[in-house]
Amino acid sequence: MGLDQDYSMFAPKPPTKNRHVFALITFHDQSTVIWFYPRMERLKYWQSMFKERYRKFANDNIVESPFKMFWPDFARYIARLHACPGNEPELVSIYVSEEDMIEAQLALCTKIAVDSPPRLIKLFTYKVEPPDLKAK
């Protein structure tokens, strides 16, 4: 069911950054689409229960450089999600929006704007090849 209890959220140290992964897909006709990695707080409870295990993948693993070997596979997956005959994806750019949790919490509690806006980090751009769009 995807239920898991572990203390990686709190140990060895709690996360200090709030991250959101998304991708910009550019198609053959130069149109673009933004794809957002599912965010647990925006899903219904029963949906997030089954997908909670993927939160760590997006927030911690895929963003860190030791895991950059998976970026091409992740980009191919996103391209296959958006494959449409006659207007195939040509480029997939993966981004991370990141902000410090403490400042985000302060803004919520005090109802004031924080000085530092979320940072936009471009992780990777992948040129999609025709074989990439075929499921293996």
CSV table of N, CA and C in Angstrom, one decimal:
chain,number,residue,atom,x,y,z
A,1,MET,N,0.8,-1.2,0.0
A,1,MET,CA,0.0,0.0,0.0
A,1,MET,C,0.9,1.3,0.0
A,2,GLY,N,2.1,1.1,0.2
A,2,GLY,CA,3.0,2.3,0.2
A,2,GLY,C,3.1,2.9,1.6
A,3,LEU,N,2.6,2.3,2.6
A,3,LEU,CA,2.7,2.8,4.0
A,3,LEU,C,4.1,2.4,4.5
A,4,ASP,N,4.7,3.4,5.1
A,4,ASP,CA,6.1,3.2,5.6
A,4,ASP,C,6.3,4.1,6.8
A,5,GLN,N,7.0,3.6,7.7
A,5,GLN,CA,7.3,4.4,8.9
A,5,GLN,C,8.8,4.4,9.0
A,6,ASP,N,9.4,5.6,8.8
A,6,ASP,CA,10.8,5.7,9.1
A,6,ASP,C,11.0,7.1,9.5
A,7,TYR,N,12.2,7.4,10.1
A,7,TYR,CA,12.5,8.6,10.7
A,7,TYR,C,13.5,9.4,9.8
A,8,SER,N,13.6,9.2,8.5
A,8,SER,CA,14.5,9.9,7.7
A,8,SER,C,14.1,11.4,7.5
A,9,MET,N,12.8,11.7,7.8
A,9,MET,CA,12.4,13.1,7.8
A,9,MET,C,13.0,13.9,8.9
A,10,PHE,N,13.3,13.2,10.0
A,10,PHE,CA,13.9,13.9,11.2
A,10,PHE,C,15.3,13.6,11.5
A,11,ALA,N,15.9,12.6,10.8
A,11,ALA,CA,17.2,12.2,11.2
A,11,ALA,C,18.0,11.8,9.9
A,12,PRO,N,19.3,12.0,9.8
A,12,PRO,CA,20.1,12.5,10.8
A,12,PRO,C,20.0,14.0,11.1
A,13,LYS,N,19.4,14.7,10.1
A,13,LYS,CA,19.1,16.1,10.3
A,13,LYS,C,17.8,16.4,9.5
A,14,PRO,N,16.9,17.2,10.0
A,14,PRO,CA,15.7,17.5,9.3
A,14,PRO,C,16.0,18.3,8.0
A,15,PRO,N,15.2,18.2,7.0
A,15,PRO,CA,15.4,19.0,5.8
A,15,PRO,C,15.3,20.5,6.1
A,16,THR,N,16.1,21.3,5.4
A,16,THR,CA,16.0,22.7,5.6
A,16,THR,C,15.5,23.4,4.4
A,17,LYS,N,15.3,22.7,3.3
A,17,LYS,CA,14.8,23.3,2.1
A,17,LYS,C,13.5,22.7,1.6
A,18,ASN,N,12.7,23.5,1.1
A,18,ASN,CA,11.4,23.1,0.5
A,18,ASN,C,11.6,23.1,-1.0
A,19,ARG,N,11.6,21.9,-1.7
A,19,ARG,CA,11.9,21.8,-3.1
A,19,ARG,C,10.7,21.3,-3.9
A,20,HIS,N,10.6,21.8,-5.1
A,20,HIS,CA,9.5,21.3,-6.0
A,20,HIS,C,10.2,21.1,-7.4
A,21,VAL,N,10.0,19.9,-7.9
A,21,VAL,CA,10.6,19.5,-9.2
A,21,VAL,C,9.5,19.7,-10.3
A,22,PHE,N,10.0,20.3,-11.4
A,22,PHE,CA,9.1,20.4,-12.6
A,22,PHE,C,10.0,20.4,-13.8
A,23,ALA,N,9.3,20.2,-14.9
A,23,ALA,CA,10.0,20.1,-16.2
A,23,ALA,C,9.3,20.9,-17.3
A,24,LEU,N,10.1,21.5,-18.1
A,24,LEU,CA,9.7,22.2,-19.3
A,24,LEU,C,9.9,21.4,-20.5
A,25,ILE,N,8.8,21.0,-21.2
A,25,ILE,CA,8.9,20.1,-22.3
A,25,ILE,C,8.7,21.0,-23.6
A,26,THR,N,9.6,20.9,-24.5
A,26,THR,CA,9.5,21.7,-25.8
A,26,THR,C,9.3,20.7,-26.9
A,27,PHE,N,8.2,20.9,-27.6
A,27,PHE,CA,7.8,20.0,-28.7
A,27,PHE,C,8.4,20.4,-30.0
A,28,HIS,N,8.2,19.6,-31.0
A,28,HIS,CA,8.7,19.8,-32.4
A,28,HIS,C,8.2,21.1,-33.0
A,29,ASP,N,6.9,21.5,-32.7
A,29,ASP,CA,6.4,22.7,-33.2
A,29,ASP,C,6.7,23.9,-32.4
A,30,GLN,N,7.7,23.8,-31.4
A,30,GLN,CA,8.2,24.8,-30.5
A,30,GLN,C,7.2,25.2,-29.5
A,31,SER,N,6.1,24.5,-29.3
A,31,SER,CA,5.2,24.8,-28.2
A,31,SER,C,5.8,24.1,-26.9
A,32,THR,N,5.4,24.6,-25.8
A,32,THR,CA,5.9,24.1,-24.5
A,32,THR,C,4.8,23.8,-23.6
A,33,VAL,N,5.2,22.9,-22.7
A,33,VAL,CA,4.3,22.4,-21.6
A,33,VAL,C,5.1,22.4,-20.3
A,34,ILE,N,4.5,22.8,-19.2
A,34,ILE,CA,5.2,22.6,-17.9
A,34,ILE,C,4.6,21.4,-17.2
A,35,TRP,N,5.4,20.5,-16.8
A,35,TRP,CA,5.0,19.3,-16.1
A,35,TRP,C,5.5,19.4,-14.6
A,36,PHE,N,4.6,19.3,-13.7
A,36,PHE,CA,5.0,19.3,-12.3
A,36,PHE,C,5.0,17.9,-11.7
A,37,TYR,N,6.1,17.6,-11.0
A,37,TYR,CA,6.1,16.4,-10.2
A,37,TYR,C,5.1,16.4,-9.2
A,38,PRO,N,4.3,15.3,-9.0
A,38,PRO,CA,3.2,15.4,-8.0
A,38,PRO,C,3.7,15.8,-6.6
A,39,ARG,N,3.0,16.8,-6.0
A,39,ARG,CA,3.3,17.3,-4.7
A,39,ARG,C,2.2,16.7,-3.7
A,40,MET,N,2.7,16.1,-2.7
A,40,MET,CA,1.8,15.3,-1.8
A,40,MET,C,0.8,16.2,-1.2
A,41,GLU,N,1.1,17.5,-0.9
A,41,GLU,CA,0.2,18.4,-0.2
A,41,GLU,C,-1.0,18.8,-1.1
A,42,ARG,N,-0.8,18.6,-2.4
A,42,ARG,CA,-1.9,18.9,-3.4
A,42,ARG,C,-2.7,17.8,-3.8
A,43,LEU,N,-2.4,16.6,-3.4
A,43,LEU,CA,-3.1,15.4,-3.7
A,43,LEU,C,-4.2,15.1,-2.6
A,44,LYS,N,-5.2,14.4,-3.0
A,44,LYS,CA,-6.2,13.9,-2.0
A,44,LYS,C,-5.5,12.9,-1.1
A,45,TYR,N,-6.0,12.8,0.1
A,45,TYR,CA,-5.4,12.0,1.1
A,45,TYR,C,-5.1,10.5,0.6
A,46,TRP,N,-6.1,9.9,0.0
A,46,TRP,CA,-6.0,8.5,-0.5
A,46,TRP,C,-5.0,8.4,-1.6
A,47,GLN,N,-4.8,9.5,-2.4
A,47,GLN,CA,-3.8,9.5,-3.5
A,47,GLN,C,-2.4,9.7,-2.9
A,48,SER,N,-2.3,10.6,-2.0
A,48,SER,CA,-0.9,10.8,-1.4
A,48,SER,C,-0.4,9.6,-0.6
A,49,MET,N,-1.4,8.8,-0.1
A,49,MET,CA,-1.0,7.6,0.7
A,49,MET,C,-0.2,6.7,-0.2
A,50,PHE,N,-0.6,6.5,-1.4
A,50,PHE,CA,0.1,5.6,-2.3
A,50,PHE,C,1.3,6.2,-3.0
A,51,LYS,N,1.4,7.5,-3.0
A,51,LYS,CA,2.6,8.1,-3.7
A,51,LYS,C,3.6,8.8,-2.7
A,52,GLU,N,3.4,8.6,-1.4
A,52,GLU,CA,4.3,9.3,-0.5
A,52,GLU,C,5.7,8.8,-0.6
A,53,ARG,N,5.9,7.6,-1.0
A,53,ARG,CA,7.3,7.1,-1.1
A,53,ARG,C,8.1,7.8,-2.2
A,54,TYR,N,7.4,8.4,-3.1
A,54,TYR,CA,8.1,9.1,-4.2
A,54,TYR,C,8.5,10.6,-3.8
A,55,ARG,N,8.0,11.0,-2.7
A,55,ARG,CA,8.3,12.4,-2.2
A,55,ARG,C,9.8,12.5,-2.0
A,56,LYS,N,10.4,11.6,-1.4
A,56,LYS,CA,11.9,11.6,-1.1
A,56,LYS,C,12.7,11.6,-2.4
A,57,PHE,N,12.2,10.9,-3.4
A,57,PHE,CA,12.9,10.8,-4.7
A,57,PHE,C,13.0,12.3,-5.3
A,58,ALA,N,11.9,13.0,-5.3
A,58,ALA,CA,11.9,14.3,-5.9
A,58,ALA,C,12.6,15.3,-5.0
A,59,ASN,N,12.3,15.3,-3.7
A,59,ASN,CA,12.9,16.3,-2.8
A,59,ASN,C,14.3,16.2,-2.5
A,60,ASP,N,14.8,14.9,-2.4
A,60,ASP,CA,16.2,14.7,-2.0
A,60,ASP,C,17.0,14.1,-3.0
A,61,ASN,N,16.6,12.9,-3.5
A,61,ASN,CA,17.5,12.1,-4.4
A,61,ASN,C,17.7,12.7,-5.7
A,62,ILE,N,16.7,13.0,-6.5
A,62,ILE,CA,17.0,13.5,-7.9
A,62,ILE,C,17.7,14.8,-8.0
A,63,VAL,N,17.6,15.6,-6.9
A,63,VAL,CA,18.2,16.9,-6.9
A,63,VAL,C,19.7,16.9,-6.6
A,64,GLU,N,20.1,16.0,-5.8
A,64,GLU,CA,21.5,15.9,-5.4
A,64,GLU,C,22.4,15.4,-6.5
A,65,SER,N,23.6,16.0,-6.6
A,65,SER,CA,24.5,15.6,-7.7
A,65,SER,C,24.9,14.1,-7.7
A,66,PRO,N,25.0,13.4,-6.6
A,66,PRO,CA,25.4,12.0,-6.7
A,66,PRO,C,24.4,11.2,-7.5
A,67,PHE,N,23.2,11.7,-7.7
A,67,PHE,CA,22.1,11.0,-8.4
A,67,PHE,C,21.9,11.5,-9.8
A,68,LYS,N,22.8,12.4,-10.3
A,68,LYS,CA,22.7,12.9,-11.6
A,68,LYS,C,22.7,11.9,-12.7
A,69,MET,N,23.2,10.7,-12.4
A,69,MET,CA,23.2,9.7,-13.5
A,69,MET,C,21.8,9.3,-13.8
A,70,PHE,N,20.8,9.6,-13.0
A,70,PHE,CA,19.4,9.2,-13.3
A,70,PHE,C,18.7,10.3,-14.0
A,71,TRP,N,19.3,11.5,-14.2
A,71,TRP,CA,18.6,12.6,-14.9
A,71,TRP,C,18.1,12.2,-16.3
A,72,PRO,N,19.0,11.6,-17.1
A,72,PRO,CA,18.5,11.2,-18.5
A,72,PRO,C,17.3,10.3,-18.4
A,73,ASP,N,17.3,9.3,-17.5
A,73,ASP,CA,16.2,8.4,-17.4
A,73,ASP,C,14.9,9.1,-17.0
A,74,PHE,N,15.1,10.0,-16.1
A,74,PHE,CA,13.9,10.8,-15.6
A,74,PHE,C,13.4,11.7,-16.8
A,75,ALA,N,14.3,12.3,-17.5
A,75,ALA,CA,13.8,13.1,-18.7
A,75,ALA,C,13.2,12.3,-19.7
A,76,ARG,N,13.7,11.1,-20.0
A,76,ARG,CA,13.0,10.2,-21.0
A,76,ARG,C,11.6,9.8,-20.5
A,77,TYR,N,11.5,9.5,-19.2
A,77,TYR,CA,10.2,9.2,-18.6
A,77,TYR,C,9.2,10.3,-18.9
A,78,ILE,N,9.6,11.5,-18.6
A,78,ILE,CA,8.8,12.7,-18.8
A,78,ILE,C,8.4,12.9,-20.3
A,79,ALA,N,9.4,12.6,-21.1
A,79,ALA,CA,9.1,12.8,-22.6
A,79,ALA,C,8.1,11.7,-23.0
A,80,ARG,N,8.2,10.5,-22.5
A,80,ARG,CA,7.2,9.5,-22.8
A,80,ARG,C,5.8,9.8,-22.3
A,81,LEU,N,5.7,10.5,-21.2
A,81,LEU,CA,4.4,10.9,-20.7
A,81,LEU,C,3.7,11.9,-21.6
A,82,HIS,N,4.5,12.7,-22.3
A,82,HIS,CA,4.0,13.7,-23.2
A,82,HIS,C,4.1,13.4,-24.7
A,83,ALA,N,4.4,12.2,-25.0
A,83,ALA,CA,4.6,11.8,-26.4
A,83,ALA,C,3.2,11.9,-27.1
A,84,CYS,N,3.2,12.6,-28.3
A,84,CYS,CA,2.0,12.7,-29.1
A,84,CYS,C,2.5,12.6,-30.5
A,85,PRO,N,1.9,11.7,-31.3
A,85,PRO,CA,2.3,11.4,-32.7
A,85,PRO,C,2.1,12.7,-33.5
A,86,GLY,N,3.2,13.0,-34.3
A,86,GLY,CA,3.2,14.2,-35.1
A,86,GLY,C,3.7,15.4,-34.4
A,87,ASN,N,3.8,15.5,-33.1
A,87,ASN,CA,4.4,16.6,-32.4
A,87,ASN,C,5.1,16.1,-31.2
A,88,GLU,N,6.2,15.3,-31.4
A,88,GLU,CA,6.9,14.7,-30.3
A,88,GLU,C,7.7,15.7,-29.5
A,89,PRO,N,8.0,15.4,-28.3
A,89,PRO,CA,8.9,16.3,-27.5
A,89,PRO,C,10.3,16.2,-28.1
A,90,GLU,N,10.9,17.4,-28.1
A,90,GLU,CA,12.3,17.5,-28.5
A,90,GLU,C,13.3,17.8,-27.4
A,91,LEU,N,12.9,18.6,-26.4
A,91,LEU,CA,13.7,18.9,-25.3
A,91,LEU,C,13.0,18.7,-24.0
A,92,VAL,N,13.6,18.2,-23.0
A,92,VAL,CA,13.1,18.2,-21.6
A,92,VAL,C,14.1,18.8,-20.7
A,93,SER,N,13.7,19.9,-20.1
A,93,SER,CA,14.5,20.6,-19.1
A,93,SER,C,13.9,20.4,-17.7
A,94,ILE,N,14.8,19.9,-16.8
A,94,ILE,CA,14.3,19.6,-15.5
A,94,ILE,C,14.8,20.8,-14.6
A,95,TYR,N,13.8,21.3,-13.8
A,95,TYR,CA,14.1,22.4,-12.9
A,95,TYR,C,13.7,22.0,-11.5
A,96,VAL,N,14.3,22.8,-10.5
A,96,VAL,CA,13.9,22.7,-9.1
A,96,VAL,C,13.7,24.1,-8.6
A,97,SER,N,12.5,24.3,-8.0
A,97,SER,CA,12.3,25.5,-7.2
A,97,SER,C,12.6,25.2,-5.8
A,98,GLU,N,13.4,26.1,-5.2
A,98,GLU,CA,13.9,25.7,-3.8
A,98,GLU,C,13.8,27.0,-3.0
A,99,GLU,N,13.4,26.8,-1.7
A,99,GLU,CA,13.4,27.9,-0.8
A,99,GLU,C,13.7,27.4,0.6
A,100,ASP,N,14.3,28.2,1.4
A,100,ASP,CA,14.6,27.8,2.8
A,100,ASP,C,13.3,27.6,3.6
A,101,MET,N,13.2,26.5,4.3
A,101,MET,CA,12.0,26.3,5.1
A,101,MET,C,11.7,27.3,6.2
A,102,ILE,N,12.7,27.7,6.8
A,102,ILE,CA,12.6,28.6,7.9
A,102,ILE,C,11.9,29.9,7.4
A,103,GLU,N,12.4,30.4,6.3
A,103,GLU,CA,11.9,31.7,5.8
A,103,GLU,C,10.4,31.5,5.3
A,104,ALA,N,10.1,30.3,4.7
A,104,ALA,CA,8.8,30.0,4.2
A,104,ALA,C,7.8,29.9,5.4
A,105,GLN,N,8.3,29.3,6.5
A,105,GLN,CA,7.4,29.2,7.7
A,105,GLN,C,7.2,30.6,8.3
A,106,LEU,N,8.2,31.4,8.4
A,106,LEU,CA,8.1,32.7,8.9
A,106,LEU,C,7.1,33.5,8.1
A,107,ALA,N,7.1,33.4,6.8
A,107,ALA,CA,6.2,34.1,6.0
A,107,ALA,C,4.7,33.7,6.3
A,108,LEU,N,4.5,32.4,6.5
A,108,LEU,CA,3.2,31.9,6.8
A,108,LEU,C,2.7,32.4,8.1
A,109,CYS,N,3.6,32.3,9.1
A,109,CYS,CA,3.2,32.7,10.5
A,109,CYS,C,3.0,34.2,10.7
A,110,THR,N,3.9,35.0,10.1
A,110,THR,CA,3.8,36.4,10.3
A,110,THR,C,3.0,37.2,9.2
A,111,LYS,N,2.6,36.5,8.2
A,111,LYS,CA,1.9,37.1,7.1
A,111,LYS,C,2.7,38.3,6.4
A,112,ILE,N,4.0,38.2,6.4
A,112,ILE,CA,4.8,39.2,5.8
A,112,ILE,C,5.6,38.5,4.7
A,113,ALA,N,6.0,39.3,3.7
A,113,ALA,CA,6.8,38.8,2.6
A,113,ALA,C,8.3,38.5,3.1
A,114,VAL,N,8.9,37.5,2.6
A,114,VAL,CA,10.3,37.2,3.0
A,114,VAL,C,11.2,37.9,2.0
A,115,ASP,N,12.4,38.1,2.4
A,115,ASP,CA,13.3,38.8,1.5
A,115,ASP,C,13.8,38.0,0.3
A,116,SER,N,14.0,36.7,0.6
A,116,SER,CA,14.5,35.9,-0.5
A,116,SER,C,13.4,35.0,-1.2
A,117,PRO,N,13.2,35.3,-2.5
A,117,PRO,CA,12.2,34.5,-3.2
A,117,PRO,C,12.8,33.1,-3.4
A,118,PRO,N,11.9,32.1,-3.8
A,118,PRO,CA,12.4,30.8,-4.2
A,118,PRO,C,13.5,30.9,-5.3
A,119,ARG,N,14.5,30.0,-5.2
A,119,ARG,CA,15.5,30.0,-6.2
A,119,ARG,C,15.1,29.0,-7.3
A,120,LEU,N,15.3,29.3,-8.5
A,120,LEU,CA,15.0,28.4,-9.6
A,120,LEU,C,16.4,27.8,-10.1
A,121,ILE,N,16.5,26.5,-10.1
A,121,ILE,CA,17.7,25.9,-10.4
A,121,ILE,C,17.5,24.9,-11.6
A,122,LYS,N,18.2,25.1,-12.7
A,122,LYS,CA,18.1,24.2,-13.8
A,122,LYS,C,19.0,23.1,-13.6
A,123,LEU,N,18.4,21.9,-13.5
A,123,LEU,CA,19.3,20.7,-13.3
A,123,LEU,C,19.9,20.1,-14.6
A,124,PHE,N,19.0,20.1,-15.6
A,124,PHE,CA,19.4,19.2,-16.7
A,124,PHE,C,18.5,19.5,-17.9
A,125,THR,N,19.1,19.5,-19.1
A,125,THR,CA,18.3,19.5,-20.3
A,125,THR,C,18.7,18.3,-21.2
A,126,TYR,N,17.7,17.6,-21.7
A,126,TYR,CA,17.9,16.4,-22.4
A,126,TYR,C,17.3,16.6,-23.8
A,127,LYS,N,18.0,16.2,-24.8
A,127,LYS,CA,17.5,16.2,-26.2
A,127,LYS,C,16.9,14.9,-26.5
A,128,VAL,N,15.6,14.8,-26.7
A,128,VAL,CA,14.9,13.6,-26.9
A,128,VAL,C,15.1,13.0,-28.3
A,129,GLU,N,15.5,11.8,-28.4
A,129,GLU,CA,15.7,11.0,-29.6
A,129,GLU,C,14.5,10.2,-29.9
A,130,PRO,N,14.1,9.8,-31.1
A,130,PRO,CA,13.0,9.0,-31.4
A,130,PRO,C,12.9,7.7,-30.6
A,131,PRO,N,14.0,7.0,-30.5
A,131,PRO,CA,13.9,5.7,-29.7
A,131,PRO,C,13.5,5.9,-28.2
A,132,ASP,N,13.8,7.1,-27.7
A,132,ASP,CA,13.5,7.4,-26.3
A,132,ASP,C,12.0,7.3,-26.0
A,133,LEU,N,11.2,7.6,-27.0
A,133,LEU,CA,9.7,7.6,-26.9
A,133,LEU,C,9.0,6.3,-26.9
A,134,LYS,N,9.8,5.2,-27.2
A,134,LYS,CA,9.2,3.9,-27.2
A,134,LYS,C,9.4,3.3,-25.8
A,135,ALA,N,8.3,2.7,-25.3
A,135,ALA,CA,8.4,2.0,-24.0
A,135,ALA,C,9.2,0.7,-24.2
A,136,LYS,N,10.0,0.5,-23.2
A,136,LYS,CA,10.8,-0.7,-23.2
A,136,LYS,C,10.2,-1.9,-22.5
